[in-house]
Amino acid sequence: MRHVTFLAATFAAALYATATSAAPGVTDDKIVIGGTNAMTGPVAAVCSAVTHGAQAWFHKVNEAGGVHGRMIDYVVLDDAYSAQRAVGNTRRLVQQDDVFAMFGGCGTATAAGVLSFLKSQPDVPYLFPYAGLRELLEPLKPGVFALMPLYDQQLVAILPYVIEQMDPKPKTGAILSNNIAGVEAWREASKKTFDEYGIELVYDDLMEVTSPERAAFVVQMKAKNPDLAVIADAAPGGARIYQEMKRQGWKPKMSTGIGTFTAEQFLSQVSDVAEGILIAPGFVVPPTDPAAAACNAALKVTNPDIEPNHFSVFGCLTAAVLVEAFDRAGRDLTREKLIAALESMDGFETGISGPVTFSSESHLGLDSVIPFGVKDGNFVVLGSPIKAAN
Amino acid sequence: MDTSLLSAAIVGGVLNGSLYALLGLAIVLIFRTTTVANFAQGEMAMFSVFILIMFADSLPLPLWGQWFVTVLVSAVAGALVYIVLLRPNPQAEHLNLTVRTLGLYTLIYAVSVYFWGANEPYTVPSLFGDGTIAIGGFHISYDQLGTILVTVVLGALFLLFFQLTQLGLAMRAVAINPEVAGLLGVNVAKITLMVWFIAGAIGAVVGLLVAPVSFLDTLLMRPYILKAFTAAILGGLYSFPGVIAGGLVLGLAESFASIWISIHLREPFTFAILLIALLLRPGGLFGRVHKVRV
């Protein structure tokens, strides 16, 4: 009889263990999450910092004992900013490595790839990519959450601010955008703002993000001589544009763009041209801000050779929000509990960004941008956060 | 058309065209003497720029001295490519030899991504400074001017070298018929080694001219290598003046296409030119149809 009781107890324990580790990627002492990012390729210098920042923050949390006794294991595969490779990486991480969630990454085209694959795996959460893709949020998907305001929201917020700063007011404008998923939304947002301020659109064109060609676009834009240029490009492409303006001896009276232009690597290449003519939207404080000290210190432990930048601070932000969600979800972690924990966040203060709020109706965490200008070769915060209304 | 737009189109066309032509010269040089289409020529050029910014720029030399060291090292690397990759089993078919260069292309790219991919793109200093000259409403930068100047001088020196020197004569002899050249006392292996040495040096110069304008990344030469082959084919594949003309025609055509038609249609337009040229003149603009006696 005692033998039977022992067997039954063992069987029950095994059943319990199976039940408690039912969530993929979650074991007694570890939560495995996956990510795909451009660790090499045309946008790697900027995008890889998002991953480095997140990994640094997870390392810091793990060193302090993890979350509910579990370490966070963040597995990142390189997609070199190729949507096809991003899909392949996601397939491997989800179907082979059995990760709990897809997390982070950087790049709109690659995020679109991840999202397309996860349509067949709707249970897998996809959290906080650095991507301005409207499809992340609309229609609302139970497991998909974003922190960064969409590119059109960024432009809706920053463009009126930029126009207000200009004296005299601009009469003509240009829009130069990367030809990637979601581009129509931000072109339309820019055109609408131009219309509202009576600015004539004199040049509007699309560029290929993976092509280095920018000179021909600047030649065309120069011929139209707009007062204000909206340039929605990745950081390396944007740097080429400003360099080309310098080469061709022309620049608009003012320019703005999307959050990619708050990368320090971008600034280091164009600060002399961009000074006084660029206002860009940031989502987190600059790395020079005292509030970013903990993030910078964490990065110094894991990647001492990498200079902190806007993207590494954004990486810390994504990790901090996920850690908070894991904490709220409790020891008995499941994907459903994680989603519920995220949706319970209302004004969560990270210290390095505006308050983070999610709900069951909105999976966008940040609703404001910080206007960044360039002074003496550095980014400076020009004013209070601007609401990035939908 | 706006004159400043026209001027910018001409300068941009001549600038890109001269770079296509220079890279095309290296391709034609190797093709003429060994009948190998060196698909790795662009990646060799990209690697040369990494040699500059990763190693040569730590040397206590002015920038032009670092350039010189880079070009020299790249030339030696070109010769090594021949010794290691193409000299073994030289009797292999030309397709075999050409596929070896495709393997080299992949290898150089993979190694560059492995070592330097994470932090690209890199800023590369220009030998010519970053000033601009204004002529009326039109601006031309020092590096654009310098690039055009270097390509013109190098192209002219190359043509003179090939026409007027003993080594150039020997190269021409090998190009026409290596067996007969060998029987007449020309050291074919040595000449071929020199050809790869020179091609390595030319590739390095092109890479060093391109990188300051468009930042250095591991895909630096991808837009150029295809155009360089196109220029070579336009010029007849065996003709040095032909590849120079082909490069300039291509550069100007794509520059004007981007202004008159659309930036996005300039590549289809330029390759349409290639197709039409090959349909009308199968031997290229300056070439002859090569007949083989069987």
PDB file of N, CA, C and O in Angstrom, chain A residues 20-71:
ATOM      1  N   THR A  20       2.872  23.260 -14.122  1.00  0.00           N
ATOM      2  CA  THR A  20       3.472  24.547 -13.808  1.00  0.00           C
ATOM      3  C   THR A  20       4.448  24.996 -14.895  1.00  0.00           C
ATOM      4  O   THR A  20       4.745  26.168 -14.998  1.00  0.00           O
ATOM      5  N   SER A  21       4.971  24.057 -15.678  1.00  0.00           N
ATOM      6  CA  SER A  21       5.887  24.479 -16.735  1.00  0.00           C
ATOM      7  C   SER A  21       5.175  24.436 -18.089  1.00  0.00           C
ATOM      8  O   SER A  21       5.798  24.272 -19.113  1.00  0.00           O
ATOM      9  N   ALA A  22       3.844  24.562 -18.061  1.00  0.00           N
ATOM     10  CA  ALA A  22       3.076  24.452 -19.294  1.00  0.00           C
ATOM     11  C   ALA A  22       3.378  25.591 -20.249  1.00  0.00           C
ATOM     12  O   ALA A  22       3.321  25.416 -21.458  1.00  0.00           O
ATOM     13  N   ALA A  23       3.674  26.790 -19.715  1.00  0.00           N
ATOM     14  CA  ALA A  23       3.951  27.914 -20.603  1.00  0.00           C
ATOM     15  C   ALA A  23       5.268  27.664 -21.327  1.00  0.00           C
ATOM     16  O   ALA A  23       6.281  27.379 -20.683  1.00  0.00           O
ATOM     17  N   PRO A  24       5.273  27.740 -22.650  1.00  0.00           N
ATOM     18  CA  PRO A  24       6.518  27.509 -23.381  1.00  0.00           C
ATOM     19  C   PRO A  24       7.605  28.482 -22.920  1.00  0.00           C
ATOM     20  O   PRO A  24       7.320  29.652 -22.654  1.00  0.00           O
ATOM     21  N   GLY A  25       8.806  27.978 -22.842  1.00  0.00           N
ATOM     22  CA  GLY A  25       9.942  28.835 -22.487  1.00  0.00           C
ATOM     23  C   GLY A  25      10.070  29.138 -21.012  1.00  0.00           C
ATOM     24  O   GLY A  25      11.008  29.832 -20.615  1.00  0.00           O
ATOM     25  N   VAL A  26       9.166  28.631 -20.187  1.00  0.00           N
ATOM     26  CA  VAL A  26       9.227  28.934 -18.752  1.00  0.00           C
ATOM     27  C   VAL A  26       9.559  27.651 -17.985  1.00  0.00           C
ATOM     28  O   VAL A  26       8.868  26.641 -18.136  1.00  0.00           O
ATOM     29  N   THR A  27      10.646  27.693 -17.227  1.00  0.00           N
ATOM     30  CA  THR A  27      10.990  26.574 -16.354  1.00  0.00           C
ATOM     31  C   THR A  27      11.026  27.098 -14.925  1.00  0.00           C
ATOM     32  O   THR A  27      10.733  28.271 -14.674  1.00  0.00           O
ATOM     33  N   ASP A  28      11.420  26.240 -14.024  1.00  0.00           N
ATOM     34  CA  ASP A  28      11.463  26.641 -12.615  1.00  0.00           C
ATOM     35  C   ASP A  28      12.385  27.834 -12.381  1.00  0.00           C
ATOM     36  O   ASP A  28      12.124  28.680 -11.527  1.00  0.00           O
ATOM     37  N   ASP A  29      13.472  27.861 -13.143  1.00  0.00           N
ATOM     38  CA  ASP A  29      14.468  28.896 -12.847  1.00  0.00           C
ATOM     39  C   ASP A  29      14.760  29.819 -14.026  1.00  0.00           C
ATOM     40  O   ASP A  29      15.701  30.607 -13.982  1.00  0.00           O
ATOM     41  N   LYS A  30      13.952  29.726 -15.086  1.00  0.00           N
ATOM     42  CA  LYS A  30      14.311  30.516 -16.270  1.00  0.00           C
ATOM     43  C   LYS A  30      13.088  30.874 -17.107  1.00  0.00           C
ATOM     44  O   LYS A  30      12.142  30.094 -17.193  1.00  0.00           O
ATOM     45  N   ILE A  31      13.135  32.067 -17.695  1.00  0.00           N
ATOM     46  CA  ILE A  31      12.147  32.443 -18.717  1.00  0.00           C
ATOM     47  C   ILE A  31      12.946  32.733 -19.989  1.00  0.00           C
ATOM     48  O   ILE A  31      13.810  33.615 -19.993  1.00  0.00           O
ATOM     49  N   VAL A  32      12.669  31.963 -21.031  1.00  0.00           N
ATOM     50  CA  VAL A  32      13.398  32.186 -22.288  1.00  0.00           C
ATOM     51  C   VAL A  32      12.529  33.017 -23.228  1.00  0.00           C
ATOM     52  O   VAL A  32      11.416  32.611 -23.566  1.00  0.00           O
ATOM     53  N   ILE A  33      13.046  34.161 -23.601  1.00  0.00           N
ATOM     54  CA  ILE A  33      12.352  34.993 -24.601  1.00  0.00           C
ATOM     55  C   ILE A  33      13.274  35.137 -25.816  1.00  0.00           C
ATOM     56  O   ILE A  33      14.496  34.985 -25.692  1.00  0.00           O
ATOM     57  N   GLY A  34      12.689  35.385 -26.962  1.00  0.00           N
ATOM     58  CA  GLY A  34      13.482  35.450 -28.192  1.00  0.00           C
ATOM     59  C   GLY A  34      13.359  36.798 -28.873  1.00  0.00           C
ATOM     60  O   GLY A  34      12.409  37.547 -28.627  1.00  0.00           O
ATOM     61  N   GLY A  35      14.324  37.068 -29.720  1.00  0.00           N
ATOM     62  CA  GLY A  35      14.270  38.317 -30.481  1.00  0.00           C
ATOM     63  C   GLY A  35      15.049  38.193 -31.772  1.00  0.00           C
ATOM     64  O   GLY A  35      15.953  37.360 -31.887  1.00  0.00           O
ATOM     65  N   THR A  36      14.672  38.999 -32.738  1.00  0.00           N
ATOM     66  CA  THR A  36      15.438  39.082 -33.980  1.00  0.00           C
ATOM     67  C   THR A  36      15.768  40.551 -34.196  1.00  0.00           C
ATOM     68  O   THR A  36      14.911  41.415 -34.005  1.00  0.00           O
ATOM     69  N   ASN A  37      17.013  40.824 -34.554  1.00  0.00           N
ATOM     70  CA  ASN A  37      17.412  42.218 -34.710  1.00  0.00           C
ATOM     71  C   ASN A  37      18.555  42.317 -35.709  1.00  0.00           C
ATOM     72  O   ASN A  37      19.239  41.336 -35.995  1.00  0.00           O
ATOM     73  N   ALA A  38      18.740  43.524 -36.228  1.00  0.00           N
ATOM     74  CA  ALA A  38      19.826  43.775 -37.177  1.00  0.00           C
ATOM     75  C   ALA A  38      21.128  43.952 -36.395  1.00  0.00           C
ATOM     76  O   ALA A  38      21.514  45.073 -36.079  1.00  0.00           O
ATOM     77  N   MET A  39      21.779  42.843 -36.075  1.00  0.00           N
ATOM     78  CA  MET A  39      23.052  42.927 -35.360  1.00  0.00           C
ATOM     79  C   MET A  39      24.195  43.167 -36.342  1.00  0.00           C
ATOM     80  O   MET A  39      25.314  43.496 -35.950  1.00  0.00           O
ATOM     81  N   THR A  40      23.935  42.925 -37.621  1.00  0.00           N
ATOM     82  CA  THR A  40      24.866  43.303 -38.688  1.00  0.00           C
ATOM     83  C   THR A  40      24.029  43.957 -39.779  1.00  0.00           C
ATOM     84  O   THR A  40      22.801  43.923 -39.722  1.00  0.00           O
ATOM     85  N   GLY A  41      24.702  44.526 -40.775  1.00  0.00           N
ATOM     86  CA  GLY A  41      23.964  45.089 -41.910  1.00  0.00           C
ATOM     87  C   GLY A  41      23.810  46.594 -41.829  1.00  0.00           C
ATOM     88  O   GLY A  41      24.393  47.250 -40.955  1.00  0.00           O
ATOM     89  N   PRO A  42      22.997  47.147 -42.741  1.00  0.00           N
ATOM     90  CA  PRO A  42      22.996  48.594 -42.939  1.00  0.00           C
ATOM     91  C   PRO A  42      22.519  49.439 -41.760  1.00  0.00           C
ATOM     92  O   PRO A  42      22.823  50.619 -41.692  1.00  0.00           O
ATOM     93  N   VAL A  43      21.728  48.862 -40.841  1.00  0.00           N
ATOM     94  CA  VAL A  43      21.253  49.673 -39.710  1.00  0.00           C
ATOM     95  C   VAL A  43      21.772  49.137 -38.377  1.00  0.00           C
ATOM     96  O   VAL A  43      21.302  49.533 -37.321  1.00  0.00           O
ATOM     97  N   ALA A  44      22.752  48.230 -38.443  1.00  0.00           N
ATOM     98  CA  ALA A  44      23.206  47.545 -37.224  1.00  0.00           C
ATOM     99  C   ALA A  44      23.791  48.499 -36.186  1.00  0.00           C
ATOM    100  O   ALA A  44      23.558  48.336 -34.980  1.00  0.00           O
ATOM    101  N   ALA A  45      24.533  49.492 -36.645  1.00  0.00           N
ATOM    102  CA  ALA A  45      25.206  50.376 -35.689  1.00  0.00           C
ATOM    103  C   ALA A  45      24.205  51.038 -34.759  1.00  0.00           C
ATOM    104  O   ALA A  45      24.493  51.287 -33.594  1.00  0.00           O
ATOM    105  N   VAL A  46      23.029  51.312 -35.279  1.00  0.00           N
ATOM    106  CA  VAL A  46      21.994  51.943 -34.476  1.00  0.00           C
ATOM    107  C   VAL A  46      21.130  50.885 -33.789  1.00  0.00           C
ATOM    108  O   VAL A  46      20.942  50.887 -32.573  1.00  0.00           O
ATOM    109  N   CYS A  47      20.627  49.943 -34.586  1.00  0.00           N
ATOM    110  CA  CYS A  47      19.622  48.997 -34.079  1.00  0.00           C
ATOM    111  C   CYS A  47      20.178  48.034 -33.031  1.00  0.00           C
ATOM    112  O   CYS A  47      19.463  47.629 -32.115  1.00  0.00           O
ATOM    113  N   SER A  48      21.427  47.623 -33.179  1.00  0.00           N
ATOM    114  CA  SER A  48      21.956  46.626 -32.238  1.00  0.00           C
ATOM    115  C   SER A  48      21.945  47.166 -30.811  1.00  0.00           C
ATOM    116  O   SER A  48      21.863  46.398 -29.852  1.00  0.00           O
ATOM    117  N   ALA A  49      21.991  48.494 -30.668  1.00  0.00           N
ATOM    118  CA  ALA A  49      22.011  49.088 -29.325  1.00  0.00           C
ATOM    119  C   ALA A  49      20.716  48.795 -28.561  1.00  0.00           C
ATOM    120  O   ALA A  49      20.726  48.715 -27.332  1.00  0.00           O
ATOM    121  N   VAL A  50      19.609  48.635 -29.289  1.00  0.00           N
ATOM    122  CA  VAL A  50      18.345  48.311 -28.624  1.00  0.00           C
ATOM    123  C   VAL A  50      18.485  46.970 -27.900  1.00  0.00           C
ATOM    124  O   VAL A  50      18.101  46.819 -26.737  1.00  0.00           O
ATOM    125  N   THR A  51      19.071  46.010 -28.598  1.00  0.00           N
ATOM    126  CA  THR A  51      19.284  44.687 -27.994  1.00  0.00           C
ATOM    127  C   THR A  51      20.296  44.769 -26.858  1.00  0.00           C
ATOM    128  O   THR A  51      20.092  44.188 -25.782  1.00  0.00           O
ATOM    129  N   HIS A  52      21.394  45.494 -27.077  1.00  0.00           N
ATOM    130  CA  HIS A  52      22.423  45.591 -26.027  1.00  0.00           C
ATOM    131  C   HIS A  52      21.852  46.226 -24.760  1.00  0.00           C
ATOM    132  O   HIS A  52      22.150  45.788 -23.647  1.00  0.00           O
ATOM    133  N   GLY A  53      21.027  47.254 -24.944  1.00  0.00           N
ATOM    134  CA  GLY A  53      20.426  47.912 -23.778  1.00  0.00           C
ATOM    135  C   GLY A  53      19.515  46.960 -23.016  1.00  0.00           C
ATOM    136  O   GLY A  53      19.567  46.868 -21.781  1.00  0.00           O
ATOM    137  N   ALA A  54      18.674  46.220 -23.761  1.00  0.00           N
ATOM    138  CA  ALA A  54      17.745  45.284 -23.109  1.00  0.00           C
ATOM    139  C   ALA A  54      18.519  44.175 -22.399  1.00  0.00           C
ATOM    140  O   ALA A  54      18.212  43.820 -21.253  1.00  0.00           O
ATOM    141  N   GLN A  55      19.528  43.624 -23.095  1.00  0.00           N
ATOM    142  CA  GLN A  55      20.305  42.542 -22.475  1.00  0.00           C
ATOM    143  C   GLN A  55      21.003  43.029 -21.209  1.00  0.00           C
ATOM    144  O   GLN A  55      21.096  42.299 -20.217  1.00  0.00           O
ATOM    145  N   ALA A  56      21.496  44.270 -21.249  1.00  0.00           N
ATOM    146  CA  ALA A  56      22.174  44.825 -20.070  1.00  0.00           C
ATOM    147  C   ALA A  56      21.201  44.927 -18.898  1.00  0.00           C
ATOM    148  O   ALA A  56      21.538  44.597 -17.752  1.00  0.00           O
ATOM    149  N   TRP A  57      19.982  45.367 -19.187  1.00  0.00           N
ATOM    150  CA  TRP A  57      18.999  45.521 -18.100  1.00  0.00           C
ATOM    151  C   TRP A  57      18.595  44.159 -17.538  1.00  0.00           C
ATOM    152  O   TRP A  57      18.480  43.981 -16.320  1.00  0.00           O
ATOM    153  N   PHE A  58      18.400  43.170 -18.411  1.00  0.00           N
ATOM    154  CA  PHE A  58      18.066  41.817 -17.944  1.00  0.00           C
ATOM    155  C   PHE A  58      19.206  41.260 -17.086  1.00  0.00           C
ATOM    156  O   PHE A  58      18.961  40.604 -16.069  1.00  0.00           O
ATOM    157  N   HIS A  59      20.432  41.518 -17.504  1.00  0.00           N
ATOM    158  CA  HIS A  59      21.584  41.036 -16.742  1.00  0.00           C
ATOM    159  C   HIS A  59      21.565  41.631 -15.335  1.00  0.00           C
ATOM    160  O   HIS A  59      21.790  40.926 -14.350  1.00  0.00           O
ATOM    161  N   LYS A  60      21.273  42.914 -15.286  1.00  0.00           N
ATOM    162  CA  LYS A  60      21.209  43.606 -13.987  1.00  0.00           C
ATOM    163  C   LYS A  60      20.111  42.976 -13.105  1.00  0.00           C
ATOM    164  O   LYS A  60      20.327  42.716 -11.910  1.00  0.00           O
ATOM    165  N   VAL A  61      18.962  42.706 -13.716  1.00  0.00           N
ATOM    166  CA  VAL A  61      17.846  42.099 -12.965  1.00  0.00           C
ATOM    167  C   VAL A  61      18.219  40.678 -12.527  1.00  0.00           C
ATOM    168  O   VAL A  61      17.967  40.272 -11.382  1.00  0.00           O
ATOM    169  N   ASN A  62      18.844  39.924 -13.438  1.00  0.00           N
ATOM    170  CA  ASN A  62      19.254  38.548 -13.100  1.00  0.00           C
ATOM    171  C   ASN A  62      20.257  38.541 -11.950  1.00  0.00           C
ATOM    172  O   ASN A  62      20.205  37.691 -11.064  1.00  0.00           O
ATOM    173  N   GLU A  63      21.192  39.473 -11.988  1.00  0.00           N
ATOM    174  CA  GLU A  63      22.206  39.555 -10.921  1.00  0.00           C
ATOM    175  C   GLU A  63      21.554  39.829  -9.567  1.00  0.00           C
ATOM    176  O   GLU A  63      22.069  39.421  -8.524  1.00  0.00           O
ATOM    177  N   ALA A  64      20.417  40.507  -9.605  1.00  0.00           N
ATOM    178  CA  ALA A  64      19.705  40.821  -8.353  1.00  0.00           C
ATOM    179  C   ALA A  64      18.720  39.717  -7.966  1.00  0.00           C
ATOM    180  O   ALA A  64      17.885  39.916  -7.093  1.00  0.00           O
ATOM    181  N   GLY A  65      18.793  38.567  -8.645  1.00  0.00           N
ATOM    182  CA  GLY A  65      17.940  37.432  -8.262  1.00  0.00           C
ATOM    183  C   GLY A  65      16.837  37.121  -9.246  1.00  0.00           C
ATOM    184  O   GLY A  65      16.053  36.195  -9.035  1.00  0.00           O
ATOM    185  N   GLY A  66      16.728  37.886 -10.321  1.00  0.00           N
ATOM    186  CA  GLY A  66      15.719  37.604 -11.345  1.00  0.00           C
ATOM    187  C   GLY A  66      14.328  38.068 -10.933  1.00  0.00           C
ATOM    188  O   GLY A  66      14.174  38.918 -10.047  1.00  0.00           O
ATOM    189  N   VAL A  67      13.319  37.487 -11.576  1.00  0.00           N
ATOM    190  CA  VAL A  67      11.929  37.835 -11.274  1.00  0.00           C
ATOM    191  C   VAL A  67      11.238  36.584 -10.728  1.00  0.00           C
ATOM    192  O   VAL A  67      11.186  35.561 -11.413  1.00  0.00           O
ATOM    193  N   HIS A  68      10.762  36.674  -9.513  1.00  0.00           N
ATOM    194  CA  HIS A  68      10.146  35.516  -8.841  1.00  0.00           C
ATOM    195  C   HIS A  68      11.058  34.297  -8.927  1.00  0.00           C
ATOM    196  O   HIS A  68      10.612  33.172  -9.186  1.00  0.00           O
ATOM    197  N   GLY A  69      12.332  34.525  -8.733  1.00  0.00           N
ATOM    198  CA  GLY A  69      13.295  33.424  -8.694  1.00  0.00           C
ATOM    199  C   GLY A  69      13.709  32.901 -10.056  1.00  0.00           C
ATOM    200  O   GLY A  69      14.490  31.950 -10.158  1.00  0.00           O
ATOM    201  N   ARG A  70      13.228  33.503 -11.130  1.00  0.00           N
ATOM    202  CA  ARG A  70      13.593  33.042 -12.477  1.00  0.00           C
ATOM    203  C   ARG A  70      14.535  34.045 -13.138  1.00  0.00           C
ATOM    204  O   ARG A  70      14.321  35.256 -13.049  1.00  0.00           O
ATOM    205  N   MET A  71      15.534  33.506 -13.829  1.00  0.00           N
ATOM    206  CA  MET A  71      16.419  34.346 -14.635  1.00  0.00           C
ATOM    207  C   MET A  71      15.760  34.579 -16.008  1.00  0.00           C
ATOM    208  O   MET A  71      15.027  33.712 -16.492  1.00  0.00           O
TER     209      MET A  71
END
